[in-house]
Coordinates of C-alpha atoms and ligand atoms in Angstrom, one line a residue:
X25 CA 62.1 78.0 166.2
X26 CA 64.4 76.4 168.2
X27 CA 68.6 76.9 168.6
X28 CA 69.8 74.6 166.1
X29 CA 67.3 75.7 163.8
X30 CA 67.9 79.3 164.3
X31 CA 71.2 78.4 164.3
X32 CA 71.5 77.3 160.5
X33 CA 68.6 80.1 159.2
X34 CA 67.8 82.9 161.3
X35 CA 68.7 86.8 159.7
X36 CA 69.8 85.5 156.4
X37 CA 67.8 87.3 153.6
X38 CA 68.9 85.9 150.0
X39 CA 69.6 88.2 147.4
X40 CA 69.0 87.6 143.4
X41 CA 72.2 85.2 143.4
X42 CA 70.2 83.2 146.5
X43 CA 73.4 82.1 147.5
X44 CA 72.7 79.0 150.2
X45 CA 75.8 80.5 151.9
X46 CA 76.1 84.3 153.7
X47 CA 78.0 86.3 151.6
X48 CA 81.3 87.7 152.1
X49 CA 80.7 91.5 151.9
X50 CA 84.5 92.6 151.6
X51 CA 84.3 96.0 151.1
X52 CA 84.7 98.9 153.3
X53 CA 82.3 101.5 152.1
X54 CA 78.9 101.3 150.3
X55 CA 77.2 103.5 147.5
X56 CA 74.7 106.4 148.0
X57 CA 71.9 107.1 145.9
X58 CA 72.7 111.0 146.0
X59 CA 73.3 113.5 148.8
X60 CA 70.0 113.2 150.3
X61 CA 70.0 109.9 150.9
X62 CA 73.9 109.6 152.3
X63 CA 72.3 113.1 155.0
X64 CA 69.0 110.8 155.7
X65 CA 72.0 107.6 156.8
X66 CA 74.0 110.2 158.9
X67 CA 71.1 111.5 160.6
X68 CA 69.8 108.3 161.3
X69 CA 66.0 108.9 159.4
X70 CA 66.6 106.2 157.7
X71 CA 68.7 102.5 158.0
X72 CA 71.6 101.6 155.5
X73 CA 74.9 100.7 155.2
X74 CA 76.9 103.9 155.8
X75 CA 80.5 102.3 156.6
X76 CA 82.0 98.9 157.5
X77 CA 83.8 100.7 161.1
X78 CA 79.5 101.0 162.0
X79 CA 78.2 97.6 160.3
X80 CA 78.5 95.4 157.6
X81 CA 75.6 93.4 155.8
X82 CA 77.6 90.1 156.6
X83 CA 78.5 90.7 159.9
X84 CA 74.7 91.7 160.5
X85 CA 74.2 88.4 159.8
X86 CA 76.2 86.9 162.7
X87 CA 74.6 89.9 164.6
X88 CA 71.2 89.2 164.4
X89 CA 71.9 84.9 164.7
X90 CA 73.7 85.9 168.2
X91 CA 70.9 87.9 169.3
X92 CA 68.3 85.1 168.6
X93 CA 70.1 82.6 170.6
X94 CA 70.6 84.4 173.2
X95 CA 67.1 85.5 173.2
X96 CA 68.2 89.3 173.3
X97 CA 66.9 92.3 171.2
X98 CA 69.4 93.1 169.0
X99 CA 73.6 92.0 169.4
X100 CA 76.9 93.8 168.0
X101 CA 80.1 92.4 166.6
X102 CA 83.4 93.2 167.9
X103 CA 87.1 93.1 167.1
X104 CA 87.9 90.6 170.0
X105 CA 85.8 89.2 173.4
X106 CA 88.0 92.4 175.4
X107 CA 86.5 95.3 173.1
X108 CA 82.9 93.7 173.8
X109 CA 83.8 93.8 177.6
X110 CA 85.6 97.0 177.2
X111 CA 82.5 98.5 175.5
X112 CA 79.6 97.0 177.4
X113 CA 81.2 98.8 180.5
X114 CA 82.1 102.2 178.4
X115 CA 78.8 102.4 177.8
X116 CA 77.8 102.6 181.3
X117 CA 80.2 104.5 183.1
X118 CA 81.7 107.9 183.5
X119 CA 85.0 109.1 185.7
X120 CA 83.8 108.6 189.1
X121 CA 82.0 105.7 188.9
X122 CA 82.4 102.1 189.7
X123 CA 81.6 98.4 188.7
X124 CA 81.3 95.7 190.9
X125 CA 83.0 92.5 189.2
X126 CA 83.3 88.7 190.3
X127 CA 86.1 87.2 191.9
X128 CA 86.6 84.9 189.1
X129 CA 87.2 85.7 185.9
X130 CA 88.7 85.6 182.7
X131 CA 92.6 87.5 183.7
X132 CA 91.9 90.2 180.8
X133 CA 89.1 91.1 182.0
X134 CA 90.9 91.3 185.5
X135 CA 93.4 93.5 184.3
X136 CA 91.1 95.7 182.1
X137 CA 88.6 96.5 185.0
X138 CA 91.5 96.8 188.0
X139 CA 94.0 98.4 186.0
X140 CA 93.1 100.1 183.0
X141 CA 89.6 101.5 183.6
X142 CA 91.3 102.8 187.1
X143 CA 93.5 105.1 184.4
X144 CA 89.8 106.6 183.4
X145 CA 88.7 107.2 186.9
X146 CA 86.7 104.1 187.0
X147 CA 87.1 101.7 189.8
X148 CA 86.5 98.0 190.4
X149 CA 85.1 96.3 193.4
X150 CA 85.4 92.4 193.5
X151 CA 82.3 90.6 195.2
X152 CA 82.8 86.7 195.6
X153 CA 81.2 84.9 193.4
X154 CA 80.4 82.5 195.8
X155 CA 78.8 84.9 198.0
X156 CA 76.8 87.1 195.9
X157 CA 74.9 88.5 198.8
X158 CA 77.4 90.7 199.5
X159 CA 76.3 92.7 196.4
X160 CA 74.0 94.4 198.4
X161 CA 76.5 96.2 200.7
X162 CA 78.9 97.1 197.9
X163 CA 76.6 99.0 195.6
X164 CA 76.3 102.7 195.8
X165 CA 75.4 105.3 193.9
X166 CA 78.1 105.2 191.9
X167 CA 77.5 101.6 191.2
X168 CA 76.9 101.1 187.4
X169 CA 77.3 97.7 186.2
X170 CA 78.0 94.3 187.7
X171 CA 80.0 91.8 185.1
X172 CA 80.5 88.6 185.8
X173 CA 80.7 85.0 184.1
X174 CA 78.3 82.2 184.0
X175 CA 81.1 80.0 184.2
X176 CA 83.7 81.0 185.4
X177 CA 87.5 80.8 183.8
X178 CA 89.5 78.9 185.0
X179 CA 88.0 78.1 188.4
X180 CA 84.3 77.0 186.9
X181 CA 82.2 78.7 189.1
X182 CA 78.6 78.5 188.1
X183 CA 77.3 82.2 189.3
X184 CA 73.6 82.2 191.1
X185 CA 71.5 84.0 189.0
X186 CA 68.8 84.2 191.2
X187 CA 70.6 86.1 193.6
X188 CA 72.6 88.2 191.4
X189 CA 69.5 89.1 189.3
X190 CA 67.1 89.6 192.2
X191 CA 69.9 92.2 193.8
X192 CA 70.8 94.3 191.0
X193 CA 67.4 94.7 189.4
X194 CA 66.3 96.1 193.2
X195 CA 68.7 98.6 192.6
X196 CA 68.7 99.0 189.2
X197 CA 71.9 98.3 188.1
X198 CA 73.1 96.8 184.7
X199 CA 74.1 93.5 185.0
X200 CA 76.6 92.1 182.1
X201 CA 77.6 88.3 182.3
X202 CA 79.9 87.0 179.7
X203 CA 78.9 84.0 179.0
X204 CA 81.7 82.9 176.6
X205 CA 82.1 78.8 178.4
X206 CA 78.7 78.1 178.7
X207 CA 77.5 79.4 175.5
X208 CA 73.7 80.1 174.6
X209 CA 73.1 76.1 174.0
X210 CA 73.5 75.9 177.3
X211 CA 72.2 78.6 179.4
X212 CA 70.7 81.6 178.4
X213 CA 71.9 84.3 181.0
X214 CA 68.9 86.7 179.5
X215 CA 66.1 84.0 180.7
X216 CA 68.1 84.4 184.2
X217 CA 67.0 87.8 184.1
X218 CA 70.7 89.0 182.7
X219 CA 70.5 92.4 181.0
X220 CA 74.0 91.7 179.0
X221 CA 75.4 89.6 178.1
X222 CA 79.2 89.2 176.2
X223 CA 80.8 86.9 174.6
X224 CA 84.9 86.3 173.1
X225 CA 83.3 84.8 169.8
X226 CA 86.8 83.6 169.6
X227 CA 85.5 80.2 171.6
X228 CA 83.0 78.0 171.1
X229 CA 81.0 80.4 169.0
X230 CA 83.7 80.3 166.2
X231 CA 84.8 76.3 167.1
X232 CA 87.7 75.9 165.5
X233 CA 90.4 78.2 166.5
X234 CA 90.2 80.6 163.7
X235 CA 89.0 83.6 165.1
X236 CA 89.7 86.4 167.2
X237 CA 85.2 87.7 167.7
X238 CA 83.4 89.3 170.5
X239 CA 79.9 90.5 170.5
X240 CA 77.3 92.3 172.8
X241 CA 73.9 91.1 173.3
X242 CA 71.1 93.4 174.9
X243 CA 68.4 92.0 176.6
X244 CA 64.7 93.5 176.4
X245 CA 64.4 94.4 180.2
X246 CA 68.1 96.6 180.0
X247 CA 66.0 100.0 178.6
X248 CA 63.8 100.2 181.5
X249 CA 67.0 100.2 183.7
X250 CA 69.0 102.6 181.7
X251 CA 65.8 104.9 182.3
X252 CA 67.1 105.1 185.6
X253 CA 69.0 108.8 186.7
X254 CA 71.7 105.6 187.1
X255 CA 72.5 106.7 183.4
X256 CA 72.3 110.1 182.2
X257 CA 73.8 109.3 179.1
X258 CA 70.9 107.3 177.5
X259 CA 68.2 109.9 178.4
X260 CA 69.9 113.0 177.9
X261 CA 70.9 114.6 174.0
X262 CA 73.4 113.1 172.8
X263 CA 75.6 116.4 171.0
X264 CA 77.4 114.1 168.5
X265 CA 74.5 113.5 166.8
X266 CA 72.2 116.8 167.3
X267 CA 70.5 116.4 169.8
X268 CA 69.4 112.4 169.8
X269 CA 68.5 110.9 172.5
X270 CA 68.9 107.2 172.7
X271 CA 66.7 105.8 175.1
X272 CA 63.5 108.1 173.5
X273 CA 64.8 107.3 169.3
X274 CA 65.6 103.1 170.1
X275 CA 64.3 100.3 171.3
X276 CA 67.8 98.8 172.0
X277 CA 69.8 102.0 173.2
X278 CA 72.1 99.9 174.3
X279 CA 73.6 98.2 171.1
X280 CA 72.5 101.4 169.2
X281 CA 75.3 103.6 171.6
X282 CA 77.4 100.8 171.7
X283 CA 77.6 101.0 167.7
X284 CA 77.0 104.9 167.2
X285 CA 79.6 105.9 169.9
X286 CA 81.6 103.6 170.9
X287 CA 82.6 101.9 167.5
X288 CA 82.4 105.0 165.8
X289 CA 85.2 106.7 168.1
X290 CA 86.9 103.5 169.4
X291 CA 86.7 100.9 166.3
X292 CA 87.8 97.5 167.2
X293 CA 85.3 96.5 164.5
X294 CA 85.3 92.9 163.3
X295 CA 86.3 91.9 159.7
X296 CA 83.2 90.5 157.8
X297 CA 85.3 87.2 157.1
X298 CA 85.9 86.9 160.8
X299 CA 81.8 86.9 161.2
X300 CA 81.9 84.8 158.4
X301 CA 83.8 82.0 160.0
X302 CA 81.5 82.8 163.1
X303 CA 77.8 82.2 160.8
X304 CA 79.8 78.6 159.7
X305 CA 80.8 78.3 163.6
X306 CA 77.3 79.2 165.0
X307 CA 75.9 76.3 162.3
X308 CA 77.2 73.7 164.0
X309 CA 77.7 75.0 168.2
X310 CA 74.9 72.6 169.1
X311 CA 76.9 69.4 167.8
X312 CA 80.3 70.6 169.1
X313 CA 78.7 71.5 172.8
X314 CA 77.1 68.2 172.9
X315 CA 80.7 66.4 172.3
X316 CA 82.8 68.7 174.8
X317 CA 80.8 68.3 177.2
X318 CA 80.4 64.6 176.5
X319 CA 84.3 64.1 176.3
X320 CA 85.0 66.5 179.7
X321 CA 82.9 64.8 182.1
X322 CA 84.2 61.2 180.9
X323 CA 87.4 62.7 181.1
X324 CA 87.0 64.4 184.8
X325 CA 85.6 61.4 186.2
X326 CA 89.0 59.5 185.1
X327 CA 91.5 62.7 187.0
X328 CA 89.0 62.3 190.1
X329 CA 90.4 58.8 190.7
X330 CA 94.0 59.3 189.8
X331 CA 95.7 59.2 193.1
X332 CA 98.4 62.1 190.9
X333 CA 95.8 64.3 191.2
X334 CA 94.7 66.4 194.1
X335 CA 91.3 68.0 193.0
X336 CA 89.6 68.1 189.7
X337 CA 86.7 70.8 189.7
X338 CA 84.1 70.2 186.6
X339 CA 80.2 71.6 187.2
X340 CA 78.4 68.2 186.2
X341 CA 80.7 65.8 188.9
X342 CA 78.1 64.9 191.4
X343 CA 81.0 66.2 194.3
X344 CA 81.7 69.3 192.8
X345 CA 80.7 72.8 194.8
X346 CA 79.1 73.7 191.9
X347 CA 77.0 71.1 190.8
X348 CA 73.7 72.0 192.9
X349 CA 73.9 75.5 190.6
X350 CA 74.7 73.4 187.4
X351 CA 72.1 70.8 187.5
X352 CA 69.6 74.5 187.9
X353 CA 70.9 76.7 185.6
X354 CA 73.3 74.3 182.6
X355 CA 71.8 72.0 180.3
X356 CA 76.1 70.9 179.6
X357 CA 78.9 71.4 181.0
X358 CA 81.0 72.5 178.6
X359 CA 84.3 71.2 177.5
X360 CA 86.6 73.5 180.1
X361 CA 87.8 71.3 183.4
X362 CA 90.7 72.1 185.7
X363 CA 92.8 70.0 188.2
X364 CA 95.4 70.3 190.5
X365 CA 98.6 68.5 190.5
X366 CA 101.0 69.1 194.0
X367 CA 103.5 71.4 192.1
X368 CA 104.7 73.6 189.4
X369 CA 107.2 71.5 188.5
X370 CA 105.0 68.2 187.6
X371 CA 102.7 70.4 186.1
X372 CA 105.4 71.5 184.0
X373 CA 106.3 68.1 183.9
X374 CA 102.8 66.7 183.0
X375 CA 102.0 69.3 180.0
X376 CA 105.6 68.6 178.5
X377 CA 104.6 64.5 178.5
X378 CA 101.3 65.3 176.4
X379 CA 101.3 64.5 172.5
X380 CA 97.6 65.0 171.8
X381 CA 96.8 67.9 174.3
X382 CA 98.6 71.1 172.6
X383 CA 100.6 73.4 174.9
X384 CA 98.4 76.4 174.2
X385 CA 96.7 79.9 175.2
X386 CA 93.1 79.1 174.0
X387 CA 90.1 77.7 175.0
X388 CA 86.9 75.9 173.3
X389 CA 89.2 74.9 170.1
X390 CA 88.3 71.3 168.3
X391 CA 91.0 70.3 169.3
X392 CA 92.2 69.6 172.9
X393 CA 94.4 72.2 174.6
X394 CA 96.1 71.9 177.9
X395 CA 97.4 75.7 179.6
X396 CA 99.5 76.1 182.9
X397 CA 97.1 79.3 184.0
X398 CA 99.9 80.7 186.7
X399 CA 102.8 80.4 183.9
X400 CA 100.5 82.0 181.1
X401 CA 96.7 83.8 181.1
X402 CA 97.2 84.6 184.7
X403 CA 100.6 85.6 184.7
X404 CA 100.7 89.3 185.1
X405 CA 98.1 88.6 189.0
X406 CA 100.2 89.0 191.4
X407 CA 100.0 86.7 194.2
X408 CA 96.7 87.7 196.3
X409 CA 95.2 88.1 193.1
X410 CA 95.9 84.5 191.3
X411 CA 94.9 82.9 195.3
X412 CA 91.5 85.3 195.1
X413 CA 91.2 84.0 191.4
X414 CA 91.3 80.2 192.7
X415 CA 95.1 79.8 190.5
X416 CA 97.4 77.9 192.6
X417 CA 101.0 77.0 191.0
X418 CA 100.1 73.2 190.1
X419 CA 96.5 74.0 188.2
X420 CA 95.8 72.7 185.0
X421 CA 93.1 73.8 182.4
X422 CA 92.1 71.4 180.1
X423 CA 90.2 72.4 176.9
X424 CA 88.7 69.3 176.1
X425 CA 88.1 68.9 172.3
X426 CA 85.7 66.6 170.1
X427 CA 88.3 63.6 169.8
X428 CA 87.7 60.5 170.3
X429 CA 87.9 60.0 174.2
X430 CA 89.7 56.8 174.2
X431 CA 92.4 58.8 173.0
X432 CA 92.5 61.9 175.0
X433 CA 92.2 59.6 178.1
X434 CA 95.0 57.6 176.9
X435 CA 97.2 61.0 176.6
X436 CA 96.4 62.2 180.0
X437 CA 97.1 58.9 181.9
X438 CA 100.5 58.3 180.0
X439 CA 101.5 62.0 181.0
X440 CA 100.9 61.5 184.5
X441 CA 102.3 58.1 184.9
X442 CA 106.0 59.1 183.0
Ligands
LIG16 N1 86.0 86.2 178.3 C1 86.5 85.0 178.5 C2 85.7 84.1 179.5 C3 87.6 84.5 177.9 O1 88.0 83.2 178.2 C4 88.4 85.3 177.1 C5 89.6 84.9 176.4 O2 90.1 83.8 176.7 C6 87.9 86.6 176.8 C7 86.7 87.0 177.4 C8 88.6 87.6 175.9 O3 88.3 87.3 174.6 P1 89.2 87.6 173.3 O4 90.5 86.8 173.4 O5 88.3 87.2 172.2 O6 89.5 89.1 173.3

């Protein structure tokens, strides 16, 4: 089948009510049969609903769609796009270790890999994203996962696959991208040879601003690398659950630890509304990528010959640095641009001027969204870190929602003309 089929069908089984819908499972626990069954659930003999914290018949639902998009194995839901991060890395690492992340990304996930994981012994290389080669000099033996994003936010790098695939599957080395601005419509970092991928389900996936989602998608090829001495943890017994070992019991040890470990002891589950909202989203991502992408390109080319503007950087212009890697790997562009203006001040300036472009700290929403990275999601870089992130004081992000273009246009040019 393909996406926007999958999209509307896929891992929705009715029950008697044959609801056209998903149904809402609100409930936080679930009946046993007797005592033998509830032992056969904890031991895992046998699958089931045990208790919403490990999985929830609705949110299995969003699970499984994600999974078939993305053309992985299997996929789990999260509280929010960190806690997927947060957990795809758990997963792999121990005190001692380190992960080799991309110069440009998302500024949580900045701060979670440079800052917080440091607290647990963990540290955080940066390679340029630009230069992926030099993946090959910074992993060691220690090395135990490489994230990065397929697009990068803000600055809209489009990462080489081909080289980032080809080097860490040499050395066998997870690779997670997060591939939250591209989405699965678009590219399919798991076709690129990806083992992970992540998403903040927040975004696109959801559409219209209403939740706060992650997930974690496992590719078919990532078992055969966590074989590897790389990662004792999926090999070895695991003493939480007598004795299993993950990478001999599952086909997908990754989502299975991810669920029996990590969401067991660390819990940012999702609420089964939230995937909810995120099965309606997913229904109708095709559509809304189309128009984004439509609306940003019509909408760069207009900034790349204002003379206000310095430098506009969106994948599909045919002067970009990225386009080469976008015309390979995108089939859209997405609805996320950034330019420069020459200061802080008429960027501050600019955003105040806008009336249909909301002043606000989200992406990939309907509706069009204008942020001031260095006064907001960047804020707590300090200064070599928001130049090495591509943030200079006068950048602006533009979300770029499905309105008519006419009108968004209109917005931007009255701004920067007052
Ligand atoms: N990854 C990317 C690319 C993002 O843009 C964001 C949030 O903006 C996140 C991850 C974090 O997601 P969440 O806000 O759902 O925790």
């Amino acid at each position: 089948m393909k996406d926007s089929t999958l999209a509307l069908h896929y891992g929705y089984e009715k029950d008697k009510e044959k609801t056209m819908q998903v149904p809402i499972y609100m409930s936080s626990a679930y009946e046993y049969q007797d005592t033998d069954h509830a032992a056969r659930l904890f031991n895992l003999q046998e699958e089931g609903n045990i208790y919403t914290r490990i999985g929830n018949p609705t949110t299995r639902v969003f699970e499984k769609r994600i999974a078939a998009l993305e053309n992985g194995i299997d996929a789990l839901a999260t509280a929010s796009g960190m806690s997927a991060i947060f957990y795809s890395i758990a997963n792999l690492v121990k005190n001692g270790d380190n992960v080799i992340i991309s110069n440009k990304l998302y500024g949580g996930s900045i701060t979670l890999s440079t800052q917080t994981l440091k607290q647990f012994g963990i540290k955080a290389k940066y390679f340029d994203i630009k230069n992926p080669e030099m993946l090959e000099e910074l992993i060691d033996e220690n090395t135990k996962a490489i994230l990065f994003e397929s697009i990068a936010n803000p600055a809209l790098n489009v990462a080489d696959f081909e080289i980032i695939s080809e080097i860490a599957n040499k050395r066998g080395i997870i690779t997670i991208c997060d591939n939250t601005i591209a989405t699965p419509y678009s590219l399919k970092p798991i076709n690129l040879g990806i083992d992970i991928v992540v998403h903040s389900a927040s975004k696109y996936l959801s559409g219209n601003g209403t939740v706060i989602g992650g997930c974690i998608i496992e590719s078919k090829s990532a078992k055969e690398k966590l074989k590897g001495d790389r990662y004792p943890q999926f090999n070895k017994p695991d003493d939480s659950y007598h004795g299993l070992i993950y990478n001999e019991k599952f086909d997908n040890p990754f989502i299975a630890r991810s669920r029996l470990a990590l969401l067991r002891d660390y819990g940012a589950v999702i609420s089964p509304f939230n995937s909810w909202l995120l099965i309606l989203g997913l229904e109708t991502l095709h559509l809304r990528i189309e128009r984004h992408s439509y609306n940003a390109l019509e909408i760069a080319k207009f900034l790349s010959s204002h003379k206000k503007v310095k430098k506009v950087s969106y994948p599909f212009l045919n002067n970009d640095e990225n386009y080469n890697l976008a015309k390979k790997y995108l089939k859209y562009g997405s609805g996320i641009l950034s330019f420069e203006l020459s200061s802080y001040e008429e960027a501050k300036n600019f955003v105040k001027k806008l009336k249909i472009f909301k002043l606000v700290t989200n992406i990939a929403d309907t509706k069009s969204i204008v942020t001031h990275p260095a006064s907001t999601t960047h804020q707590q870089l300090n200064k070599e870190e928001l130049k090495n992130a591509g943030i200079s004081e006068g950048l602006i992000r533009l979300s770029v929602g499905i309105e008519d273009v006419e009108d968004l246009i209109k917005d931007l040019d009255e701004a920067l003309n007052s």
